[in-house]
């Protein structure tokens, strides 16, 4: 089955800096890669996703890049703000159901 | 996107007892998913619930411990049976789609049930 590795487990940045979270996956058949943000005590929420036929996708301050050859994908957050502080999960899935396998999460702390 | 109502939001239970968690979706969905999230950990899929058929359980999870019902296309329950302190966790239900904005696909989660077994 799919195995998703996520790094770092904790990331601390100053407000205004950029943050990068990296994930690798094992199943070359995976073709859908969502990212979820989970604020403390709240449910995970999808923030951005990418399919395998696209190398990069941006949505305002967040972007995701995908390298299918190397089987890794990354989340980039620019101009970080304290409200970006949360746990971020990457995931990978394949097939028609798109059931995701999640990484272990990255706790992002943005210091004002 | 779908709106999921999950209850209870939290509970403290005695070991050996059972707790049933309910999820109600505001639209009809083919598949519903149940996840477990242990403190500070990732999301682990327990099972996939389809209406009209038995749930499909992931490795490490069995029907006797986590019986699931799916009586219609908008509702599902997960029961945590014969609980022990190791079952203390957050349990979340989830449905597929839609994605955000111009995204392709995605999952929507319920608000979660924080279970503490004493």
PDB file of C-alpha atoms in Angstrom:
ATOM      1  CA  UNK A   1       0.000   0.000   0.000  1.00  0.00           C
ATOM      2  CA  UNK A   2       0.863   3.661  -0.100  1.00  0.00           C
ATOM      3  CA  UNK A   3       3.347   5.130   2.396  1.00  0.00           C
ATOM      4  CA  UNK A   4       3.598   8.883   2.839  1.00  0.00           C
ATOM      5  CA  UNK A   5       6.527  10.468   4.662  1.00  0.00           C
ATOM      6  CA  UNK A   6       6.270  14.107   5.768  1.00  0.00           C
ATOM      7  CA  UNK A   7       8.969  16.499   6.994  1.00  0.00           C
ATOM      8  CA  UNK A   8       9.586  18.373   9.146  1.00  0.00           C
ATOM      9  CA  UNK A   9       7.391  17.361  12.055  1.00  0.00           C
ATOM     10  CA  UNK A  10       7.674  20.869  13.503  1.00  0.00           C
ATOM     11  CA  UNK A  11       8.415  24.125  11.708  1.00  0.00           C
ATOM     12  CA  UNK A  12       8.839  27.446  13.445  1.00  0.00           C
ATOM     13  CA  UNK A  13       9.052  30.661  11.410  1.00  0.00           C
ATOM     14  CA  UNK A  14       8.780  34.383  11.907  1.00  0.00           C
ATOM     15  CA  UNK A  15       5.775  36.221  10.541  1.00  0.00           C
ATOM     16  CA  UNK A  16       6.404  37.186   6.937  1.00  0.00           C
ATOM     17  CA  UNK A  17       8.836  34.337   6.267  1.00  0.00           C
ATOM     18  CA  UNK A  18       8.119  31.480   3.907  1.00  0.00           C
ATOM     19  CA  UNK A  19       7.417  27.933   5.047  1.00  0.00           C
ATOM     20  CA  UNK A  20       7.987  24.747   3.088  1.00  0.00           C
ATOM     21  CA  UNK A  21       6.689  21.304   4.014  1.00  0.00           C
ATOM     22  CA  UNK A  22       7.843  18.277   2.057  1.00  0.00           C
ATOM     23  CA  UNK A  23       6.294  14.871   1.473  1.00  0.00           C
ATOM     24  CA  UNK A  24       7.331  11.738  -0.350  1.00  0.00           C
ATOM     25  CA  UNK A  25       5.145   8.863  -1.432  1.00  0.00           C
ATOM     26  CA  UNK A  26       5.846   5.299  -2.410  1.00  0.00           C
ATOM     27  CA  UNK A  27       3.104   4.212  -4.815  1.00  0.00           C
ATOM     28  CA  UNK A  28       3.824   5.331  -8.356  1.00  0.00           C
ATOM     29  CA  UNK A  29       0.121   4.852  -9.141  1.00  0.00           C
ATOM     30  CA  UNK A  30      -0.839   7.720  -6.810  1.00  0.00           C
ATOM     31  CA  UNK A  31      -2.274  10.556  -8.812  1.00  0.00           C
ATOM     32  CA  UNK A  32      -3.972  12.904  -6.373  1.00  0.00           C
ATOM     33  CA  UNK A  33      -2.221  14.877  -3.620  1.00  0.00           C
ATOM     34  CA  UNK A  34      -4.287  16.996  -1.210  1.00  0.00           C
ATOM     35  CA  UNK A  35      -3.087  19.129   1.674  1.00  0.00           C
ATOM     36  CA  UNK A  36      -5.122  19.644   4.825  1.00  0.00           C
ATOM     37  CA  UNK A  37      -4.848  22.234   7.553  1.00  0.00           C
ATOM     38  CA  UNK A  38      -5.983  21.366  11.063  1.00  0.00           C
ATOM     39  CA  UNK A  39      -6.199  24.135  13.617  1.00  0.00           C
ATOM     40  CA  UNK A  40      -6.110  23.185  17.266  1.00  0.00           C
ATOM     41  CA  UNK A  41      -9.286  21.387  18.281  1.00  0.00           C
ATOM     42  CA  UNK A  42     -10.829  21.661  14.822  1.00  0.00           C
ATOM     43  CA  UNK A  43     -11.442  19.367  11.901  1.00  0.00           C
ATOM     44  CA  UNK A  44      -8.951  18.991   9.039  1.00  0.00           C
ATOM     45  CA  UNK A  45      -9.817  21.222   6.104  1.00  0.00           C
ATOM     46  CA  UNK A  46      -8.659  20.865   2.534  1.00  0.00           C
ATOM     47  CA  UNK A  47      -6.600  23.894   1.509  1.00  0.00           C
ATOM     48  CA  UNK A  48      -5.142  22.903  -1.829  1.00  0.00           C
ATOM     49  CA  UNK A  49      -4.663  19.820  -3.956  1.00  0.00           C
ATOM     50  CA  UNK A  50      -2.908  18.768  -7.124  1.00  0.00           C
ATOM     51  CA  UNK A  51      -3.248  16.017  -9.648  1.00  0.00           C
ATOM     52  CA  UNK A  52      -0.391  14.139 -11.219  1.00  0.00           C
ATOM     53  CA  UNK A  53      -0.784  15.777 -14.602  1.00  0.00           C
ATOM     54  CA  UNK A  54       0.130  19.152 -13.109  1.00  0.00           C
ATOM     55  CA  UNK A  55       3.525  20.212 -11.771  1.00  0.00           C
ATOM     56  CA  UNK A  56       2.513  23.225  -9.735  1.00  0.00           C
ATOM     57  CA  UNK A  57      -0.608  24.921  -8.455  1.00  0.00           C
ATOM     58  CA  UNK A  58      -1.004  28.224  -6.639  1.00  0.00           C
ATOM     59  CA  UNK A  59      -3.772  29.774  -4.624  1.00  0.00           C
ATOM     60  CA  UNK A  60      -2.880  33.184  -3.236  1.00  0.00           C
ATOM     61  CA  UNK A  61      -0.133  32.622  -0.620  1.00  0.00           C
ATOM     62  CA  UNK A  62      -0.045  28.856  -0.887  1.00  0.00           C
ATOM     63  CA  UNK A  63       1.356  26.688  -3.634  1.00  0.00           C
ATOM     64  CA  UNK A  64       1.988  23.013  -4.132  1.00  0.00           C
ATOM     65  CA  UNK A  65       4.627  21.468  -6.361  1.00  0.00           C
ATOM     66  CA  UNK A  66       4.801  17.876  -7.526  1.00  0.00           C
ATOM     67  CA  UNK A  67       7.741  15.892  -8.878  1.00  0.00           C
ATOM     68  CA  UNK A  68       6.336  12.591 -10.112  1.00  0.00           C
ATOM     69  CA  UNK A  69       9.692  11.200 -11.095  1.00  0.00           C
ATOM     70  CA  UNK A  70      11.105  11.659  -7.628  1.00  0.00           C
ATOM     71  CA  UNK A  71       7.739  10.928  -5.981  1.00  0.00           C
ATOM     72  CA  UNK A  72       7.725  13.988  -3.825  1.00  0.00           C
ATOM     73  CA  UNK A  73       5.503  17.011  -3.394  1.00  0.00           C
ATOM     74  CA  UNK A  74       5.738  20.141  -1.322  1.00  0.00           C
ATOM     75  CA  UNK A  75       3.570  22.843   0.201  1.00  0.00           C
ATOM     76  CA  UNK A  76       4.854  26.398   0.086  1.00  0.00           C
ATOM     77  CA  UNK A  77       3.358  29.173   2.180  1.00  0.00           C
ATOM     78  CA  UNK A  78       4.638  32.679   1.544  1.00  0.00           C
ATOM     79  CA  UNK A  79       4.301  35.748   3.760  1.00  0.00           C
ATOM     80  CA  UNK A  80       3.263  33.617   6.707  1.00  0.00           C
ATOM     81  CA  UNK A  81       0.844  35.028   9.251  1.00  0.00           C
ATOM     82  CA  UNK A  82       0.089  33.924  12.817  1.00  0.00           C
ATOM     83  CA  UNK A  83      -3.232  32.497  11.626  1.00  0.00           C
ATOM     84  CA  UNK A  84      -1.294  30.071   9.450  1.00  0.00           C
ATOM     85  CA  UNK A  85      -0.230  28.319  12.669  1.00  0.00           C
ATOM     86  CA  UNK A  86      -1.730  24.826  12.531  1.00  0.00           C
ATOM     87  CA  UNK A  87      -0.910  21.221  11.747  1.00  0.00           C
ATOM     88  CA  UNK A  88      -0.621  20.531   8.038  1.00  0.00           C
ATOM     89  CA  UNK A  89      -1.129  17.072   6.594  1.00  0.00           C
ATOM     90  CA  UNK A  90      -0.146  15.932   3.152  1.00  0.00           C
ATOM     91  CA  UNK A  91      -1.829  12.943   1.563  1.00  0.00           C
ATOM     92  CA  UNK A  92      -1.589  10.770  -1.512  1.00  0.00           C
ATOM     93  CA  UNK A  93      -4.216   8.648  -3.191  1.00  0.00           C
ATOM     94  CA  UNK A  94      -4.962   6.802  -6.383  1.00  0.00           C
ATOM     95  CA  UNK A  95      -7.828   5.165  -8.138  1.00  0.00           C
ATOM     96  CA  UNK A  96     -11.380   6.238  -8.487  1.00  0.00           C
ATOM     97  CA  UNK A  97     -12.133   6.501  -4.790  1.00  0.00           C
ATOM     98  CA  UNK A  98      -9.292   8.942  -4.018  1.00  0.00           C
ATOM     99  CA  UNK A  99      -9.103   7.577  -0.471  1.00  0.00           C
ATOM    100  CA  UNK A 100      -6.044   9.356   0.937  1.00  0.00           C
ATOM    101  CA  UNK A 101      -3.108   8.026   2.883  1.00  0.00           C
ATOM    102  CA  UNK A 102      -1.983  10.807   5.216  1.00  0.00           C
ATOM    103  CA  UNK A 103       1.460  11.905   6.263  1.00  0.00           C
ATOM    104  CA  UNK A 104       2.210  12.296   9.964  1.00  0.00           C
ATOM    105  CA  UNK A 105       1.656  16.034   9.940  1.00  0.00           C
ATOM    106  CA  UNK A 106       3.753  19.179  10.374  1.00  0.00           C
ATOM    107  CA  UNK A 107       3.090  21.569  13.213  1.00  0.00           C
ATOM    108  CA  UNK A 108       3.692  25.048  11.805  1.00  0.00           C
ATOM    109  CA  UNK A 109       4.215  27.829  14.310  1.00  0.00           C
ATOM    110  CA  UNK A 110       4.308  31.396  13.036  1.00  0.00           C
ATOM    111  CA  UNK A 111       5.723  33.837  15.556  1.00  0.00           C
ATOM    112  CA  UNK A 112       4.402  37.416  15.394  1.00  0.00           C
TER     113      UNK A 112
ATOM    114  CA  UNK B   1     -19.371  21.437   0.036  1.00  0.00           C
ATOM    115  CA  UNK B   2     -21.166  18.862   2.161  1.00  0.00           C
ATOM    116  CA  UNK B   3     -21.994  19.778   5.750  1.00  0.00           C
ATOM    117  CA  UNK B   4     -21.464  17.002   8.278  1.00  0.00           C
ATOM    118  CA  UNK B   5     -22.971  17.004  11.745  1.00  0.00           C
ATOM    119  CA  UNK B   6     -21.133  14.679  14.095  1.00  0.00           C
ATOM    120  CA  UNK B   7     -22.069  13.865  17.652  1.00  0.00           C
ATOM    121  CA  UNK B   8     -21.228  13.617  20.422  1.00  0.00           C
ATOM    122  CA  UNK B   9     -18.402  16.137  20.263  1.00  0.00           C
ATOM    123  CA  UNK B  10     -16.745  14.566  23.256  1.00  0.00           C
ATOM    124  CA  UNK B  11     -17.355  11.921  25.878  1.00  0.00           C
ATOM    125  CA  UNK B  12     -15.683  10.322  28.845  1.00  0.00           C
ATOM    126  CA  UNK B  13     -16.499   6.640  29.127  1.00  0.00           C
ATOM    127  CA  UNK B  14     -15.789   3.806  31.486  1.00  0.00           C
ATOM    128  CA  UNK B  15     -13.669   0.949  30.236  1.00  0.00           C
ATOM    129  CA  UNK B  16     -15.687  -2.016  29.050  1.00  0.00           C
ATOM    130  CA  UNK B  17     -18.570   0.104  27.799  1.00  0.00           C
ATOM    131  CA  UNK B  18     -19.447   1.086  24.224  1.00  0.00           C
ATOM    132  CA  UNK B  19     -20.011   4.440  22.556  1.00  0.00           C
ATOM    133  CA  UNK B  20     -21.865   5.099  19.327  1.00  0.00           C
ATOM    134  CA  UNK B  21     -20.870   8.096  17.235  1.00  0.00           C
ATOM    135  CA  UNK B  22     -23.259   9.500  14.673  1.00  0.00           C
ATOM    136  CA  UNK B  23     -22.664  11.418  11.475  1.00  0.00           C
ATOM    137  CA  UNK B  24     -25.369  13.113   9.455  1.00  0.00           C
ATOM    138  CA  UNK B  25     -24.611  14.597   6.032  1.00  0.00           C
ATOM    139  CA  UNK B  26     -26.755  17.244   4.393  1.00  0.00           C
ATOM    140  CA  UNK B  27     -26.604  15.521   1.005  1.00  0.00           C
ATOM    141  CA  UNK B  28     -26.607  11.975  -0.299  1.00  0.00           C
ATOM    142  CA  UNK B  29     -23.157  10.422  -0.563  1.00  0.00           C
ATOM    143  CA  UNK B  30     -22.110   7.000  -1.752  1.00  0.00           C
ATOM    144  CA  UNK B  31     -19.235   6.425   0.632  1.00  0.00           C
ATOM    145  CA  UNK B  32     -18.595   7.603   4.156  1.00  0.00           C
ATOM    146  CA  UNK B  33     -15.308   7.099   5.922  1.00  0.00           C
ATOM    147  CA  UNK B  34     -14.373   6.752   9.558  1.00  0.00           C
ATOM    148  CA  UNK B  35     -10.963   7.896  10.809  1.00  0.00           C
ATOM    149  CA  UNK B  36      -9.126   7.767  14.087  1.00  0.00           C
ATOM    150  CA  UNK B  37      -6.690  10.462  15.134  1.00  0.00           C
ATOM    151  CA  UNK B  38      -4.700   9.702  18.236  1.00  0.00           C
ATOM    152  CA  UNK B  39      -3.309  12.696  20.156  1.00  0.00           C
ATOM    153  CA  UNK B  40      -0.697  14.497  18.105  1.00  0.00           C
ATOM    154  CA  UNK B  41      -0.857  11.864  15.391  1.00  0.00           C
ATOM    155  CA  UNK B  42      -2.031  11.561  11.839  1.00  0.00           C
ATOM    156  CA  UNK B  43      -5.368  10.358  10.516  1.00  0.00           C
ATOM    157  CA  UNK B  44      -5.812   6.613  10.220  1.00  0.00           C
ATOM    158  CA  UNK B  45      -8.654   5.172   8.181  1.00  0.00           C
ATOM    159  CA  UNK B  46     -10.749   2.698  10.161  1.00  0.00           C
ATOM    160  CA  UNK B  47     -13.281   1.701   7.537  1.00  0.00           C
ATOM    161  CA  UNK B  48     -15.305   2.717   4.520  1.00  0.00           C
ATOM    162  CA  UNK B  49     -19.074   2.549   4.857  1.00  0.00           C
ATOM    163  CA  UNK B  50     -21.278   2.015   1.815  1.00  0.00           C
ATOM    164  CA  UNK B  51     -25.033   2.075   1.995  1.00  0.00           C
ATOM    165  CA  UNK B  52     -26.565  -1.371   1.699  1.00  0.00           C
ATOM    166  CA  UNK B  53     -23.413  -3.373   2.218  1.00  0.00           C
ATOM    167  CA  UNK B  54     -20.981  -4.276   4.952  1.00  0.00           C
ATOM    168  CA  UNK B  55     -18.280  -1.793   5.782  1.00  0.00           C
ATOM    169  CA  UNK B  56     -14.776  -2.403   4.503  1.00  0.00           C
ATOM    170  CA  UNK B  57     -12.237  -2.363   7.309  1.00  0.00           C
ATOM    171  CA  UNK B  58      -8.577  -1.436   7.093  1.00  0.00           C
ATOM    172  CA  UNK B  59      -5.823  -3.621   8.447  1.00  0.00           C
ATOM    173  CA  UNK B  60      -5.811  -3.576  12.222  1.00  0.00           C
ATOM    174  CA  UNK B  61      -9.495  -2.756  12.599  1.00  0.00           C
ATOM    175  CA  UNK B  62     -12.255  -5.358  12.982  1.00  0.00           C
ATOM    176  CA  UNK B  63     -16.009  -5.278  12.849  1.00  0.00           C
ATOM    177  CA  UNK B  64     -16.471  -6.698  16.350  1.00  0.00           C
ATOM    178  CA  UNK B  65     -14.555  -3.775  17.834  1.00  0.00           C
ATOM    179  CA  UNK B  66     -15.821  -1.035  15.496  1.00  0.00           C
ATOM    180  CA  UNK B  67     -19.241  -2.004  14.143  1.00  0.00           C
ATOM    181  CA  UNK B  68     -20.545   0.458  11.572  1.00  0.00           C
ATOM    182  CA  UNK B  69     -24.038   1.075  10.317  1.00  0.00           C
ATOM    183  CA  UNK B  70     -25.023   2.842   7.097  1.00  0.00           C
ATOM    184  CA  UNK B  71     -28.803   2.729   6.903  1.00  0.00           C
ATOM    185  CA  UNK B  72     -29.129   5.372   4.166  1.00  0.00           C
ATOM    186  CA  UNK B  73     -27.109   7.719   1.982  1.00  0.00           C
ATOM    187  CA  UNK B  74     -26.945  10.537   4.531  1.00  0.00           C
ATOM    188  CA  UNK B  75     -26.213   8.820   7.831  1.00  0.00           C
ATOM    189  CA  UNK B  76     -23.710   6.503   9.457  1.00  0.00           C
ATOM    190  CA  UNK B  77     -22.724   5.390  12.935  1.00  0.00           C
ATOM    191  CA  UNK B  78     -19.494   4.021  14.348  1.00  0.00           C
ATOM    192  CA  UNK B  79     -19.535   2.124  17.622  1.00  0.00           C
ATOM    193  CA  UNK B  80     -16.408   1.728  19.701  1.00  0.00           C
ATOM    194  CA  UNK B  81     -17.050  -1.471  21.635  1.00  0.00           C
ATOM    195  CA  UNK B  82     -15.692  -2.812  24.901  1.00  0.00           C
ATOM    196  CA  UNK B  83     -13.533   0.255  25.294  1.00  0.00           C
ATOM    197  CA  UNK B  84     -10.125   0.415  26.900  1.00  0.00           C
ATOM    198  CA  UNK B  85      -7.914   3.446  27.595  1.00  0.00           C
ATOM    199  CA  UNK B  86      -6.053   2.695  24.340  1.00  0.00           C
ATOM    200  CA  UNK B  87      -9.223   3.663  22.474  1.00  0.00           C
ATOM    201  CA  UNK B  88      -8.928   7.229  23.729  1.00  0.00           C
ATOM    202  CA  UNK B  89      -8.700   9.229  20.553  1.00  0.00           C
ATOM    203  CA  UNK B  90     -10.511  11.573  18.221  1.00  0.00           C
ATOM    204  CA  UNK B  91     -12.855   9.841  15.809  1.00  0.00           C
ATOM    205  CA  UNK B  92     -13.878  11.625  12.620  1.00  0.00           C
ATOM    206  CA  UNK B  93     -16.249  10.798   9.856  1.00  0.00           C
ATOM    207  CA  UNK B  94     -15.608  12.016   6.353  1.00  0.00           C
ATOM    208  CA  UNK B  95     -17.215  12.150   2.945  1.00  0.00           C
ATOM    209  CA  UNK B  96     -15.665  12.602  -0.451  1.00  0.00           C
ATOM    210  CA  UNK B  97     -15.754  15.865  -2.348  1.00  0.00           C
ATOM    211  CA  UNK B  98     -15.856  18.490  -3.441  1.00  0.00           C
ATOM    212  CA  UNK B  99     -12.505  20.124  -3.544  1.00  0.00           C
ATOM    213  CA  UNK B 100     -11.786  23.728  -2.715  1.00  0.00           C
ATOM    214  CA  UNK B 101     -12.365  26.469  -5.268  1.00  0.00           C
ATOM    215  CA  UNK B 102     -10.804  25.240  -8.434  1.00  0.00           C
ATOM    216  CA  UNK B 103      -9.552  22.028  -6.827  1.00  0.00           C
ATOM    217  CA  UNK B 104     -10.396  18.686  -8.285  1.00  0.00           C
ATOM    218  CA  UNK B 105     -11.494  16.574  -5.370  1.00  0.00           C
ATOM    219  CA  UNK B 106     -11.154  16.338  -1.648  1.00  0.00           C
ATOM    220  CA  UNK B 107     -12.609  15.157   1.571  1.00  0.00           C
ATOM    221  CA  UNK B 108     -14.810  16.942   4.066  1.00  0.00           C
ATOM    222  CA  UNK B 109     -14.540  15.950   7.708  1.00  0.00           C
ATOM    223  CA  UNK B 110     -16.983  16.027  10.567  1.00  0.00           C
ATOM    224  CA  UNK B 111     -16.050  18.031  13.632  1.00  0.00           C
ATOM    225  CA  UNK B 112     -14.806  14.943  15.441  1.00  0.00           C
ATOM    226  CA  UNK B 113     -15.607  13.090  18.644  1.00  0.00           C
ATOM    227  CA  UNK B 114     -12.992  13.338  21.369  1.00  0.00           C
ATOM    228  CA  UNK B 115     -13.234  10.103  23.338  1.00  0.00           C
ATOM    229  CA  UNK B 116     -11.558   9.559  26.688  1.00  0.00           C
ATOM    230  CA  UNK B 117     -11.748   6.108  28.267  1.00  0.00           C
ATOM    231  CA  UNK B 118     -11.073   5.900  31.981  1.00  0.00           C
TER     232      UNK B 118
END
